[in-house]
Amino acid sequence: MTSPAGSGGAAFEIDERHPPIRTRRVSFDWADTPLHWVPGDPVATHMINSFHVVLPEGEKWFINCVRAALPYVTDERLRQEIRGFIGQEMVHSRSHQGVLDGLLAANGIDVTPITEPAGRGNAEWPARMAELERRRPRLFRRRLLFELGAVAAIEHYTAVLGQWIMDNDRLDAAGVDPTMLDLLRWHGAEEVEHRSVVFDVYTHLGGGYPMRVASWVVSLFFLYWALIGGTLLFLKQDPTIKGEVTLRRVYRSYRRSVRKGLIPGIFKLLLGEAPVYLRPSHHPSKVCSTRQALDYLMRSPAARAAGYDPY
């Protein structure tokens, strides 16, 4: 297989199931990014901002889960992939925290109603699970498997969103802030790159299909709450919005943004992917493109500035 464009023409074999997972220690400067980084569209801006708010603590939960699973993983390649996954998720968490501190807080938007309870839960998670493992090891195993299943489902959606944002040139045409667009595409590309890891951990530890379905349902409600709740929270605090923020007003703006291709349709995303993820033979390597992810990482301003060559 030939290498993707921009790699100097050397041959490079891409393994969709087991690509190398490298940590790229990127950084972003938000000094010149406007509050409405999707120009003239606060609803689209804040709907995507809702991801910035849940991801710093969400990524830490993902890390907690795979770290707890690591002692039970006997496949050395999968152990290495877990370590790569943890490295990438740590940088993701830090990068989205930078948006909260450098952009949202700077514009008077308080995210602590979401971040503080999530932060407490993450801080307490390792001790709670260690105590459960000590007292009731079988229940610990089932609890860990269920949470890994939920993370695997969320990872499916983040990979699909990553592919969507890499494919979406309407965002460029709309004048979306280039720093924010690079963060979203860099993160999306790495989500595509490591999309199989948690799913493989789940199956390696014996996770079955019924639990995969049940944990998907939980993840679906979590994603819906994050998107809707976060969007409304930020719109109500946005200092530039005049008048009452009503569901009808937000919905009309949301539909316009979906038609313009600036945000994905929530129900189409959440429910439309159900037949894909819930197919009994599903594996994450069958969706999205590692080749395209590596192509973007090769030209990402943040990844290039960090000095990392994905090949």
Coordinates of N, CA and C in Angstrom, one line a residue, residues 73-175:
V73 N -5.1 -7.1 31.1 CA -4.9 -7.3 29.7 C -3.6 -8.1 29.5
T74 N -3.8 -9.2 28.8 CA -2.6 -10.1 28.6 C -1.9 -9.9 27.2
D75 N -2.6 -9.3 26.3 CA -2.1 -9.1 25.0 C -1.1 -7.9 25.0
E76 N 0.2 -8.1 24.6 CA 1.1 -7.0 24.8 C 0.9 -5.9 23.8
R77 N 0.4 -6.2 22.6 CA 0.1 -5.1 21.6 C -1.0 -4.2 22.1
L78 N -2.0 -4.9 22.7 CA -3.1 -4.1 23.2 C -2.7 -3.3 24.4
R79 N -1.8 -3.8 25.2 CA -1.2 -3.0 26.3 C -0.5 -1.8 25.8
Q80 N 0.2 -1.9 24.8 CA 0.9 -0.7 24.2 C -0.1 0.3 23.6
E81 N -1.1 -0.2 23.0 CA -2.2 0.6 22.5 C -2.9 1.4 23.6
I82 N -3.1 0.7 24.7 CA -3.7 1.4 25.9 C -2.8 2.6 26.3
R83 N -1.5 2.3 26.4 CA -0.6 3.4 26.8 C -0.6 4.6 25.8
G84 N -0.7 4.3 24.5 CA -0.8 5.3 23.5 C -2.1 6.1 23.7
F85 N -3.2 5.3 23.9 CA -4.5 5.9 24.1 C -4.5 6.9 25.3
I86 N -3.9 6.5 26.4 CA -3.8 7.3 27.6 C -3.1 8.6 27.3
G87 N -2.0 8.5 26.6 CA -1.2 9.7 26.2 C -2.0 10.6 25.4
Q88 N -2.7 10.1 24.4 CA -3.5 11.0 23.6 C -4.6 11.7 24.3
E89 N -5.3 10.9 25.2 CA -6.4 11.4 25.9 C -6.0 12.5 26.9
M90 N -4.8 12.3 27.5 CA -4.3 13.3 28.4 C -4.1 14.7 27.7
V91 N -3.6 14.6 26.5 CA -3.4 15.9 25.8 C -4.8 16.4 25.3
H92 N -5.7 15.6 25.0 CA -7.0 16.0 24.6 C -7.7 16.8 25.8
S93 N -7.6 16.2 27.0 CA -8.2 16.8 28.1 C -7.6 18.2 28.4
R94 N -6.3 18.3 28.3 CA -5.6 19.5 28.6 C -6.0 20.6 27.5
S95 N -6.1 20.1 26.3 CA -6.3 21.1 25.2 C -7.7 21.7 25.3
H96 N -8.7 20.8 25.6 CA -10.1 21.4 25.8 C -10.2 22.2 27.0
Q97 N -9.5 21.9 28.1 CA -9.5 22.7 29.3 C -8.9 24.1 28.9
G98 N -8.0 24.2 28.0 CA -7.5 25.5 27.5 C -8.6 26.3 26.9
V99 N -9.6 25.7 26.2 CA -10.7 26.5 25.7 C -11.6 27.0 26.8
L100 N -11.8 26.2 27.8 CA -12.6 26.7 28.9 C -12.0 27.9 29.6
D101 N -10.6 27.8 29.8 CA -9.9 28.8 30.6 C -9.6 30.0 29.7
G102 N -9.3 29.8 28.5 CA -8.8 30.9 27.6 C -9.8 31.5 26.8
L103 N -11.0 30.9 26.6 CA -12.0 31.5 25.8 C -13.3 31.7 26.5
L104 N -13.9 30.6 27.0 CA -15.2 30.7 27.6 C -15.2 31.5 28.9
A105 N -14.3 31.2 29.9 CA -14.2 32.0 31.1 C -13.8 33.4 30.8
A106 N -13.0 33.6 29.8 CA -12.6 35.0 29.5 C -13.8 35.8 29.0
N107 N -14.9 35.2 28.5 CA -16.1 35.9 28.1 C -17.2 35.7 29.1
G108 N -16.9 35.4 30.3 CA -17.9 35.4 31.4 C -18.8 34.2 31.4
I109 N -18.4 33.1 30.8 CA -19.3 31.9 30.8 C -18.8 31.0 31.8
D110 N -19.6 30.6 32.8 CA -19.3 29.8 33.9 C -19.7 28.3 33.6
V111 N -18.6 27.5 33.5 CA -18.9 26.1 33.2 C -18.8 25.2 34.4
T112 N -18.7 25.7 35.6 CA -18.5 24.9 36.8 C -19.7 24.1 37.1
P113 N -21.0 24.5 36.8 CA -22.1 23.6 37.1 C -21.9 22.2 36.4
I114 N -21.1 22.1 35.4 CA -20.9 20.8 34.7 C -19.5 20.2 35.2
T115 N -18.5 21.1 35.2 CA -17.2 20.5 35.4 C -16.9 20.1 36.9
E116 N -17.5 20.9 37.9 CA -17.2 20.5 39.3 C -17.7 19.2 39.7
P117 N -19.0 18.8 39.4 CA -19.5 17.5 39.8 C -18.7 16.4 39.0
A118 N -18.4 16.6 37.8 CA -17.6 15.6 37.0 C -16.2 15.5 37.6
G119 N -15.6 16.6 38.0 CA -14.3 16.5 38.5 C -14.2 15.7 39.8
R120 N -15.2 16.0 40.7 CA -15.3 15.2 42.0 C -15.5 13.7 41.7
G121 N -16.4 13.4 40.7 CA -16.6 12.0 40.4 C -15.3 11.3 39.9
N122 N -14.5 12.0 39.1 CA -13.3 11.4 38.6 C -12.3 11.3 39.7
A123 N -12.2 12.3 40.6 CA -11.2 12.2 41.7 C -11.5 11.0 42.6
E124 N -12.8 10.7 42.8 CA -13.2 9.6 43.7 C -13.2 8.3 43.0
W125 N -13.2 8.2 41.7 CA -13.4 7.0 41.0 C -12.4 5.9 41.3
P126 N -11.1 6.2 41.3 CA -10.1 5.1 41.5 C -10.3 4.5 42.9
A127 N -10.5 5.3 44.0 CA -10.6 4.7 45.3 C -11.9 3.9 45.4
R128 N -13.0 4.4 44.8 CA -14.2 3.6 44.9 C -14.1 2.3 44.2
M129 N -13.5 2.3 43.0 CA -13.3 1.0 42.3 C -12.3 0.1 43.0
A130 N -11.3 0.6 43.6 CA -10.3 -0.2 44.3 C -11.0 -0.9 45.5
E131 N -11.9 -0.1 46.2 CA -12.6 -0.7 47.3 C -13.6 -1.8 46.8
L132 N -14.2 -1.5 45.7 CA -15.2 -2.5 45.1 C -14.4 -3.8 44.7
E133 N -13.2 -3.6 44.1 CA -12.4 -4.7 43.7 C -12.0 -5.6 44.9
R134 N -11.7 -4.9 46.1 CA -11.3 -5.6 47.3 C -12.5 -6.4 47.9
R135 N -13.6 -5.7 48.0 CA -14.7 -6.3 48.7 C -15.6 -7.3 47.8
R136 N -15.8 -6.9 46.5 CA -16.7 -7.7 45.7 C -16.0 -7.8 44.3
P137 N -15.0 -8.6 44.1 CA -14.3 -8.6 42.8 C -15.1 -8.9 41.6
R138 N -16.1 -9.8 41.7 CA -17.0 -10.1 40.6 C -17.8 -8.9 40.1
L139 N -18.3 -8.2 41.1 CA -19.1 -7.0 40.8 C -18.2 -5.9 40.2
F140 N -17.0 -5.8 40.8 CA -16.0 -4.9 40.2 C -15.8 -5.2 38.7
R141 N -15.6 -6.4 38.4 CA -15.3 -6.8 37.0 C -16.5 -6.4 36.1
R142 N -17.7 -6.7 36.6 CA -18.9 -6.3 35.7 C -19.0 -4.8 35.6
R143 N -18.8 -4.1 36.7 CA -18.9 -2.7 36.7 C -17.9 -2.1 35.7
L144 N -16.7 -2.6 35.8 CA -15.6 -2.1 34.9 C -15.9 -2.4 33.5
L145 N -16.4 -3.6 33.2 CA -16.8 -4.0 31.8 C -17.9 -3.1 31.3
F146 N -18.9 -2.8 32.1 CA -20.0 -1.9 31.7 C -19.5 -0.5 31.4
E147 N -18.6 0.0 32.2 CA -18.1 1.4 31.9 C -17.2 1.4 30.7
L148 N -16.4 0.3 30.5 CA -15.6 0.2 29.3 C -16.6 0.1 28.1
G149 N -17.7 -0.6 28.2 CA -18.6 -0.6 27.1 C -19.2 0.8 26.8
A150 N -19.5 1.5 27.8 CA -20.0 2.9 27.6 C -18.9 3.8 26.9
V151 N -17.7 3.6 27.4 CA -16.6 4.4 26.8 C -16.4 4.0 25.3
A152 N -16.5 2.7 25.0 CA -16.3 2.2 23.6 C -17.4 2.8 22.8
A153 N -18.7 2.9 23.3 CA -19.7 3.5 22.5 C -19.5 5.0 22.2
I154 N -19.1 5.7 23.3 CA -18.8 7.1 23.1 C -17.6 7.3 22.1
E155 N -16.6 6.4 22.2 CA -15.5 6.5 21.2 C -15.9 6.3 19.8
H156 N -17.0 5.5 19.6 CA -17.5 5.3 18.2 C -18.0 6.7 17.7
Y157 N -18.8 7.4 18.6 CA -19.3 8.7 18.2 C -18.3 9.7 18.0
T158 N -17.3 9.7 18.8 CA -16.2 10.7 18.7 C -15.4 10.5 17.4
A159 N -15.2 9.2 17.0 CA -14.6 8.9 15.8 C -15.4 9.3 14.6
V160 N -16.7 9.0 14.6 CA -17.6 9.4 13.5 C -17.6 11.0 13.4
L161 N -17.7 11.7 14.5 CA -17.6 13.1 14.5 C -16.3 13.6 14.0
G162 N -15.2 12.9 14.3 CA -13.9 13.3 13.8 C -13.8 13.2 12.3
Q163 N -14.4 12.1 11.8 CA -14.4 11.9 10.3 C -15.2 13.0 9.7
W164 N -16.4 13.3 10.3 CA -17.3 14.4 9.8 C -16.6 15.7 9.7
I165 N -15.9 16.1 10.7 CA -15.2 17.4 10.7 C -14.0 17.4 9.8
M166 N -13.3 16.3 9.6 CA -12.3 16.3 8.6 C -12.8 16.4 7.2
D167 N -14.0 15.8 7.0 CA -14.6 15.9 5.6 C -15.3 17.2 5.3
N168 N -15.6 18.0 6.3 CA -16.5 19.1 6.2 C -15.8 20.4 5.8
D169 N -15.9 20.7 4.5 CA -15.2 21.9 4.0 C -16.2 23.1 4.1
R170 N -17.4 22.9 4.5 CA -18.3 24.0 4.7 C -17.9 24.9 5.9
L171 N -17.3 24.3 6.8 CA -16.8 25.0 8.0 C -15.7 26.0 7.6
D172 N -14.8 25.6 6.7 CA -13.8 26.6 6.1 C -14.5 27.7 5.4
A173 N -15.5 27.3 4.5 CA -16.2 28.4 3.7 C -16.9 29.3 4.6
A174 N -17.4 28.9 5.8 CA -18.2 29.8 6.7 C -17.2 30.7 7.5
G175 N -15.9 30.5 7.4 CA -15.0 31.3 8.1 C -14.8 31.0 9.5

